[in-house]
Amino acid sequence: MTIIFESILPIFLLVLLGVWLKRSPLIDLTLWEGLEQLGYFILFPALLFSTLATADFAGMKADATAVATIGSITLMSACLLALWPELRRRNVSPPAFTSVFQTATRWNGFMALAIAQKLYGPIGLSLTALVMTLIIIPINFYNVGVLVWFGGGSRGLKFFAVKIATNPLIVSSVLGILLNVFAIPVYGPVLSAVEMLGNASLSLGLVMVGAGLKVADALRPSLLAIFAVFLKLVMMPVFMVGASYLLGIRGDALMVIALGASVPTAMNGYLLAKQMGGDAPLYAAVATVQTLVSFFTIPLVLTVTGYIAAG
């Protein structure tokens, strides 16, 4: 519990800082929109690129892990799309649906990295980075696709293809993986500069989540927000751990997959919601509640998975 608490507490402190800064006279309100654009187009892509370009996957067998992780995210995505007609009948708006979709399928890989390092050391870091590499493009592809379709803009194939091809998160992920796979060298100072940009993205993103947060909605979450919390913190671990076990994954690899499945949603989805017509306040509320609830659910998921892995 101490490890989990120490990993989550800094996140909440930065979110609370954003809540306070947005309401204080220290920063002009017009600055926040520019910060959001900086994070979306520059800082978050830099983080994805540097992480994937420098990750060490030597000696790891990714086939079963790929099937389990990508398959689980695909299954969750398919289930949510199948639920859309029923949700629409219950007066769920398309922008709200996109935020439920995002918060149910995205995961905070950087929280997972912090916990994996403390629990499993270098092996945990490498395994977590491997899972990040396998799922980051499918996750962004599915989420951008849903935002394009339900965001109220054009639904033409050309429009969708352009949005996918020019999405900075997808482009930076693809470039990072290509450089890693083909061992393309990057001039050291340039890579260091990109890494410095990436290091700034997580803290800035958390502050911006706090700035966009409706505290009342987070303290008294709607049924839709609770539904999104259940999908991510309960159903996603069930899908991913179950699929991994059936594919013969055991030991630390299974534990790391369980950790990745049980962490709350990624904070950068909030920026995507802001940029592409999603329900950003709902996303912020769900992300905050998920982070709080995950303090209790992550240890539970890891304990249950530990029994499964041992058996």
Tab-separated table of C-alpha atoms in Angstrom:
chain	number	residue	atom	x	y	z
A	1	MET	CA	0.000	0.000	0.000
A	2	THR	CA	2.882	2.387	0.735
A	3	ILE	CA	4.321	1.900	-2.768
A	4	ILE	CA	0.957	2.560	-4.389
A	5	PHE	CA	0.311	5.579	-2.164
A	6	GLU	CA	3.719	7.096	-2.917
A	7	SER	CA	3.142	6.622	-6.661
A	8	ILE	CA	-0.339	8.175	-6.684
A	9	LEU	CA	0.124	11.028	-4.191
A	10	PRO	CA	2.356	13.180	-6.470
A	11	ILE	CA	-0.269	12.888	-9.212
A	12	PHE	CA	-2.986	14.187	-6.920
A	13	LEU	CA	-0.762	16.994	-5.647
A	14	LEU	CA	-0.187	18.242	-9.200
A	15	VAL	CA	-3.880	17.953	-10.052
A	16	LEU	CA	-4.708	19.955	-6.914
A	17	LEU	CA	-2.090	22.514	-7.916
A	18	GLY	CA	-3.898	22.921	-11.244
A	19	VAL	CA	-7.230	23.356	-9.447
A	20	TRP	CA	-5.730	26.119	-7.312
A	21	LEU	CA	-3.812	27.876	-10.103
A	22	LYS	CA	-6.883	28.047	-12.372
A	23	ARG	CA	-8.800	29.793	-9.592
A	24	SER	CA	-5.978	32.020	-8.368
A	25	PRO	CA	-5.064	35.460	-9.764
A	26	LEU	CA	-1.452	34.403	-10.395
A	27	ILE	CA	-1.991	33.190	-13.977
A	28	ASP	CA	-4.041	34.896	-16.678
A	29	LEU	CA	-6.945	32.728	-17.815
A	30	THR	CA	-5.978	33.195	-21.479
A	31	LEU	CA	-2.716	31.274	-20.877
A	32	TRP	CA	-4.401	27.890	-20.334
A	33	GLU	CA	-5.487	27.387	-23.944
A	34	GLY	CA	-1.931	27.937	-25.162
A	35	LEU	CA	-0.576	25.499	-22.585
A	36	GLU	CA	-3.063	22.863	-23.753
A	37	GLN	CA	-1.943	23.279	-27.355
A	38	LEU	CA	1.727	23.129	-26.338
A	39	GLY	CA	1.118	19.887	-24.472
A	40	TYR	CA	-0.932	18.284	-27.244
A	41	PHE	CA	1.269	19.171	-30.221
A	42	ILE	CA	4.756	19.253	-28.684
A	43	LEU	CA	5.267	17.945	-25.142
A	44	PHE	CA	3.229	14.712	-25.150
A	45	PRO	CA	4.490	13.641	-28.588
A	46	ALA	CA	8.047	14.259	-27.379
A	47	LEU	CA	7.431	11.999	-24.384
A	48	LEU	CA	6.005	9.189	-26.530
A	49	PHE	CA	8.806	9.478	-29.066
A	50	SER	CA	11.657	9.456	-26.564
A	51	THR	CA	10.155	6.598	-24.523
A	52	LEU	CA	9.613	4.314	-27.505
A	53	ALA	CA	12.815	5.241	-29.341
A	54	THR	CA	15.058	4.371	-26.384
A	55	ALA	CA	13.238	1.397	-24.781
A	56	ASP	CA	15.220	-1.857	-24.563
A	57	PHE	CA	13.196	-4.886	-25.650
A	58	ALA	CA	16.078	-7.283	-26.273
A	59	GLY	CA	15.288	-10.915	-25.531
A	60	MET	CA	11.586	-10.361	-24.913
A	61	LYS	CA	8.964	-12.437	-26.703
A	62	ALA	CA	6.172	-10.071	-27.573
A	63	ASP	CA	3.800	-12.385	-29.463
A	64	ALA	CA	1.592	-13.649	-26.609
A	65	THR	CA	1.788	-10.311	-24.811
A	66	ALA	CA	0.691	-8.520	-27.987
A	67	VAL	CA	-2.284	-10.830	-28.500
A	68	ALA	CA	-3.376	-10.503	-24.859
A	69	THR	CA	-3.003	-6.739	-24.492
A	70	ILE	CA	-4.149	-5.570	-27.918
A	71	GLY	CA	-6.896	-8.193	-27.934
A	72	SER	CA	-8.207	-7.014	-24.555
A	73	ILE	CA	-8.274	-3.371	-25.607
A	74	THR	CA	-9.984	-4.345	-28.862
A	75	LEU	CA	-12.569	-6.366	-26.924
A	76	MET	CA	-13.267	-3.460	-24.556
A	77	SER	CA	-13.588	-1.104	-27.531
A	78	ALA	CA	-15.991	-3.460	-29.311
A	79	CYS	CA	-18.117	-3.862	-26.176
A	80	LEU	CA	-18.386	-0.094	-25.743
A	81	LEU	CA	-19.355	0.449	-29.372
A	82	ALA	CA	-21.990	-2.262	-29.011
A	83	LEU	CA	-23.346	-0.428	-25.948
A	84	TRP	CA	-23.643	2.910	-27.755
A	85	PRO	CA	-27.276	2.421	-28.957
A	86	GLU	CA	-28.377	1.670	-25.390
A	87	LEU	CA	-26.371	4.569	-23.965
A	88	ARG	CA	-27.867	6.901	-26.559
A	89	ARG	CA	-31.355	5.808	-25.517
A	90	ARG	CA	-30.370	6.785	-21.978
A	91	ASN	CA	-29.536	10.317	-23.190
A	92	VAL	CA	-25.763	9.936	-23.209
A	93	SER	CA	-24.395	12.507	-25.660
A	94	PRO	CA	-21.809	11.597	-28.320
A	95	PRO	CA	-19.087	13.761	-26.656
A	96	ALA	CA	-19.791	12.082	-23.300
A	97	PHE	CA	-19.558	8.672	-24.967
A	98	THR	CA	-16.116	9.517	-26.344
A	99	SER	CA	-14.896	10.342	-22.842
A	100	VAL	CA	-16.301	7.086	-21.461
A	101	PHE	CA	-14.587	5.267	-24.326
A	102	GLN	CA	-11.257	7.021	-23.710
A	103	THR	CA	-11.242	6.577	-19.944
A	104	ALA	CA	-12.127	2.881	-20.281
A	105	THR	CA	-9.371	2.060	-22.781
A	106	ARG	CA	-6.470	4.413	-22.027
A	107	TRP	CA	-4.051	3.671	-19.183
A	108	ASN	CA	-1.516	5.747	-17.306
A	109	GLY	CA	1.681	4.066	-18.439
A	110	PHE	CA	3.850	6.411	-16.431
A	111	MET	CA	2.155	5.509	-13.173
A	112	ALA	CA	2.600	1.872	-14.167
A	113	LEU	CA	6.306	2.499	-14.821
A	114	ALA	CA	6.769	4.066	-11.388
A	115	ILE	CA	5.043	1.212	-9.567
A	116	ALA	CA	6.711	-1.489	-11.712
A	117	GLN	CA	10.152	-0.101	-10.923
A	118	LYS	CA	9.520	-0.249	-7.185
A	119	LEU	CA	7.914	-3.693	-7.291
A	120	TYR	CA	9.974	-5.553	-9.908
A	121	GLY	CA	13.071	-3.444	-10.638
A	122	PRO	CA	14.631	-3.232	-14.139
A	123	ILE	CA	12.665	-6.254	-15.393
A	124	GLY	CA	9.433	-4.546	-14.441
A	125	LEU	CA	10.481	-1.393	-16.288
A	126	SER	CA	11.356	-3.312	-19.453
A	127	LEU	CA	8.155	-5.341	-19.418
A	128	THR	CA	6.047	-2.239	-18.850
A	129	ALA	CA	7.797	-0.428	-21.685
A	130	LEU	CA	7.123	-3.443	-23.913
A	131	VAL	CA	3.407	-3.329	-23.104
A	132	MET	CA	3.399	0.430	-23.754
A	133	THR	CA	4.964	-0.132	-27.165
A	134	LEU	CA	2.478	-2.832	-28.117
A	135	ILE	CA	-0.694	-0.966	-27.199
A	136	ILE	CA	0.042	2.719	-27.645
A	137	ILE	CA	-0.737	2.854	-31.367
A	138	PRO	CA	-3.912	0.688	-31.222
A	139	ILE	CA	-5.199	2.735	-28.260
A	140	ASN	CA	-4.655	6.028	-30.043
A	141	PHE	CA	-6.046	4.643	-33.305
A	142	TYR	CA	-9.267	3.496	-31.628
A	143	ASN	CA	-9.676	6.658	-29.586
A	144	VAL	CA	-8.958	9.069	-32.412
A	145	GLY	CA	-11.348	7.080	-34.593
A	146	VAL	CA	-14.138	7.339	-32.012
A	147	LEU	CA	-13.498	11.058	-31.493
A	148	VAL	CA	-13.597	11.655	-35.244
A	149	TRP	CA	-16.826	9.665	-35.652
A	150	PHE	CA	-18.681	11.008	-32.614
A	151	GLY	CA	-17.111	14.464	-32.449
A	152	GLY	CA	-19.629	16.109	-34.735
A	153	GLY	CA	-17.312	16.779	-37.681
A	154	SER	CA	-16.942	15.119	-41.055
A	155	ARG	CA	-17.144	11.314	-41.079
A	156	GLY	CA	-15.688	10.750	-44.520
A	157	LEU	CA	-12.946	8.182	-44.999
A	158	LYS	CA	-10.543	10.839	-46.270
A	159	PHE	CA	-11.174	13.034	-43.222
A	160	PHE	CA	-10.624	10.070	-40.881
A	161	ALA	CA	-7.414	9.050	-42.682
A	162	VAL	CA	-6.046	12.595	-42.475
A	163	LYS	CA	-6.871	12.832	-38.758
A	164	ILE	CA	-5.135	9.513	-38.069
A	165	ALA	CA	-2.104	10.298	-40.232
A	166	THR	CA	-1.610	13.756	-38.737
A	167	ASN	CA	-2.411	12.985	-35.101
A	168	PRO	CA	0.735	14.024	-33.207
A	169	LEU	CA	0.431	11.170	-30.690
A	170	ILE	CA	0.264	8.508	-33.405
A	171	VAL	CA	2.961	10.106	-35.566
A	172	SER	CA	5.405	10.396	-32.654
A	173	SER	CA	4.711	6.794	-31.575
A	174	VAL	CA	5.327	5.423	-35.071
A	175	LEU	CA	8.538	7.417	-35.464
A	176	GLY	CA	9.829	6.277	-32.070
A	177	ILE	CA	9.150	2.618	-32.833
A	178	LEU	CA	10.750	2.867	-36.294
A	179	LEU	CA	13.913	4.370	-34.843
A	180	ASN	CA	14.010	1.662	-32.186
A	181	VAL	CA	13.356	-1.284	-34.513
A	182	PHE	CA	15.819	-0.195	-37.208
A	183	ALA	CA	18.391	1.117	-34.713
A	184	ILE	CA	18.484	4.517	-36.417
A	185	PRO	CA	20.880	6.719	-34.472
A	186	VAL	CA	19.757	10.086	-33.150
A	187	TYR	CA	22.288	12.798	-32.379
A	188	GLY	CA	22.713	12.728	-28.590
A	189	PRO	CA	22.022	16.397	-27.802
A	190	VAL	CA	18.895	16.327	-29.995
A	191	LEU	CA	17.566	13.262	-28.192
A	192	SER	CA	18.367	14.876	-24.848
A	193	ALA	CA	16.397	17.960	-25.850
A	194	VAL	CA	13.403	15.803	-26.864
A	195	GLU	CA	13.623	13.902	-23.572
A	196	MET	CA	13.656	17.204	-21.648
A	197	LEU	CA	10.464	18.228	-23.451
A	198	GLY	CA	8.911	14.853	-22.679
A	199	ASN	CA	9.821	15.076	-19.008
A	200	ALA	CA	7.901	18.349	-18.794
A	201	SER	CA	4.765	16.869	-20.360
A	202	LEU	CA	3.513	14.677	-17.542
A	203	SER	CA	3.614	17.295	-14.809
A	204	LEU	CA	2.154	19.964	-17.089
A	205	GLY	CA	-0.581	17.574	-18.194
A	206	LEU	CA	-1.549	16.841	-14.605
A	207	VAL	CA	-1.678	20.547	-13.771
A	208	MET	CA	-3.900	21.124	-16.816
A	209	VAL	CA	-6.215	18.309	-15.754
A	210	GLY	CA	-6.624	20.077	-12.429
A	211	ALA	CA	-7.231	23.372	-14.206
A	212	GLY	CA	-10.038	21.815	-16.233
A	213	LEU	CA	-11.520	19.913	-13.328
A	214	LYS	CA	-15.011	20.546	-12.012
A	215	VAL	CA	-14.459	19.724	-8.366
A	216	ALA	CA	-18.155	19.171	-7.641
A	217	ASP	CA	-18.393	16.607	-10.445
A	218	ALA	CA	-15.362	14.751	-9.094
A	219	LEU	CA	-16.678	14.732	-5.526
A	220	ARG	CA	-20.156	13.668	-6.629
A	221	PRO	CA	-19.542	11.636	-9.787
A	222	SER	CA	-22.402	10.893	-12.132
A	223	LEU	CA	-23.581	7.352	-12.857
A	224	LEU	CA	-21.848	7.613	-16.225
A	225	ALA	CA	-18.552	8.495	-14.536
A	226	ILE	CA	-18.932	5.584	-12.108
A	227	PHE	CA	-19.625	3.312	-15.077
A	228	ALA	CA	-16.360	4.450	-16.707
A	229	VAL	CA	-14.483	3.806	-13.448
A	230	PHE	CA	-15.915	0.274	-13.279
A	231	LEU	CA	-14.962	-0.466	-16.884
A	232	LYS	CA	-11.336	0.615	-16.477
A	233	LEU	CA	-10.498	-0.576	-12.964
A	234	VAL	CA	-12.519	-3.806	-12.884
A	235	MET	CA	-13.387	-5.047	-16.362
A	236	MET	CA	-10.102	-4.177	-18.080
A	237	PRO	CA	-8.009	-6.173	-15.553
A	238	VAL	CA	-10.428	-9.096	-15.920
A	239	PHE	CA	-10.096	-9.026	-19.713
A	240	MET	CA	-6.330	-8.569	-19.806
A	241	VAL	CA	-5.301	-10.918	-16.997
A	242	GLY	CA	-7.715	-13.585	-18.221
A	243	ALA	CA	-6.457	-13.394	-21.806
A	244	SER	CA	-2.810	-13.408	-20.699
A	245	TYR	CA	-3.318	-16.444	-18.460
A	246	LEU	CA	-5.059	-18.374	-21.236
A	247	LEU	CA	-2.115	-17.606	-23.533
A	248	GLY	CA	0.335	-19.091	-21.031
A	249	ILE	CA	1.830	-15.893	-19.614
A	250	ARG	CA	2.971	-16.362	-16.021
A	251	GLY	CA	5.275	-14.879	-13.383
A	252	ASP	CA	6.436	-11.269	-13.449
A	253	ALA	CA	5.142	-10.801	-17.004
A	254	LEU	CA	1.592	-11.555	-15.888
A	255	MET	CA	1.959	-9.272	-12.862
A	256	VAL	CA	3.171	-6.371	-15.022
A	257	ILE	CA	0.292	-6.859	-17.468
A	258	ALA	CA	-2.107	-6.831	-14.514
A	259	LEU	CA	-0.510	-3.616	-13.276
A	260	GLY	CA	-0.889	-1.955	-16.669
A	261	ALA	CA	-4.533	-3.001	-16.838
A	262	SER	CA	-5.346	-1.761	-13.333
A	263	VAL	CA	-3.852	1.741	-13.389
A	264	PRO	CA	-6.254	4.634	-14.078
A	265	THR	CA	-6.693	6.316	-17.425
A	266	ALA	CA	-3.980	8.425	-19.035
A	267	MET	CA	-4.161	12.128	-18.364
A	268	ASN	CA	-3.262	13.074	-21.948
A	269	GLY	CA	-6.686	11.881	-23.112
A	270	TYR	CA	-8.049	15.043	-21.522
A	271	LEU	CA	-6.143	17.120	-24.075
A	272	LEU	CA	-7.423	14.904	-26.877
A	273	ALA	CA	-10.982	15.474	-25.644
A	274	LYS	CA	-10.377	19.229	-25.590
A	275	GLN	CA	-8.885	19.263	-29.087
A	276	MET	CA	-11.358	16.921	-30.814
A	277	GLY	CA	-14.782	17.706	-29.376
A	278	GLY	CA	-15.008	15.234	-26.507
A	279	ASP	CA	-16.501	15.910	-23.080
A	280	ALA	CA	-13.359	17.220	-21.361
A	281	PRO	CA	-14.986	17.994	-17.961
A	282	LEU	CA	-16.364	14.439	-17.792
A	283	TYR	CA	-12.942	13.081	-18.720
A	284	ALA	CA	-11.285	15.125	-15.964
A	285	ALA	CA	-13.823	13.985	-13.383
A	286	VAL	CA	-13.498	10.313	-14.365
A	287	ALA	CA	-9.688	10.489	-14.402
A	288	THR	CA	-9.661	11.995	-10.912
A	289	VAL	CA	-12.088	9.441	-9.473
A	290	GLN	CA	-10.248	6.569	-11.163
A	291	THR	CA	-6.937	7.722	-9.688
A	292	LEU	CA	-8.449	7.887	-6.205
A	293	VAL	CA	-10.205	4.516	-6.455
A	294	SER	CA	-7.112	2.873	-7.976
A	295	PHE	CA	-5.334	3.391	-4.662
A	296	PHE	CA	-7.492	0.514	-3.400
A	297	THR	CA	-8.061	-1.511	-6.578
A	298	ILE	CA	-4.444	-1.831	-7.777
A	299	PRO	CA	-3.314	-3.764	-4.664
A	300	LEU	CA	-6.421	-5.943	-4.961
A	301	VAL	CA	-5.795	-6.726	-8.640
A	302	LEU	CA	-2.116	-7.497	-8.006
A	303	THR	CA	-2.945	-9.742	-5.045
A	304	VAL	CA	-5.500	-11.753	-7.013
A	305	THR	CA	-3.158	-11.959	-10.011
A	306	GLY	CA	-0.363	-13.141	-7.726
A	307	TYR	CA	-2.492	-16.104	-6.650
A	308	ILE	CA	-3.346	-16.828	-10.286
A	309	ALA	CA	0.294	-16.599	-11.371
A	310	ALA	CA	1.388	-18.876	-8.552
A	311	GLY	CA	-1.278	-21.434	-9.423
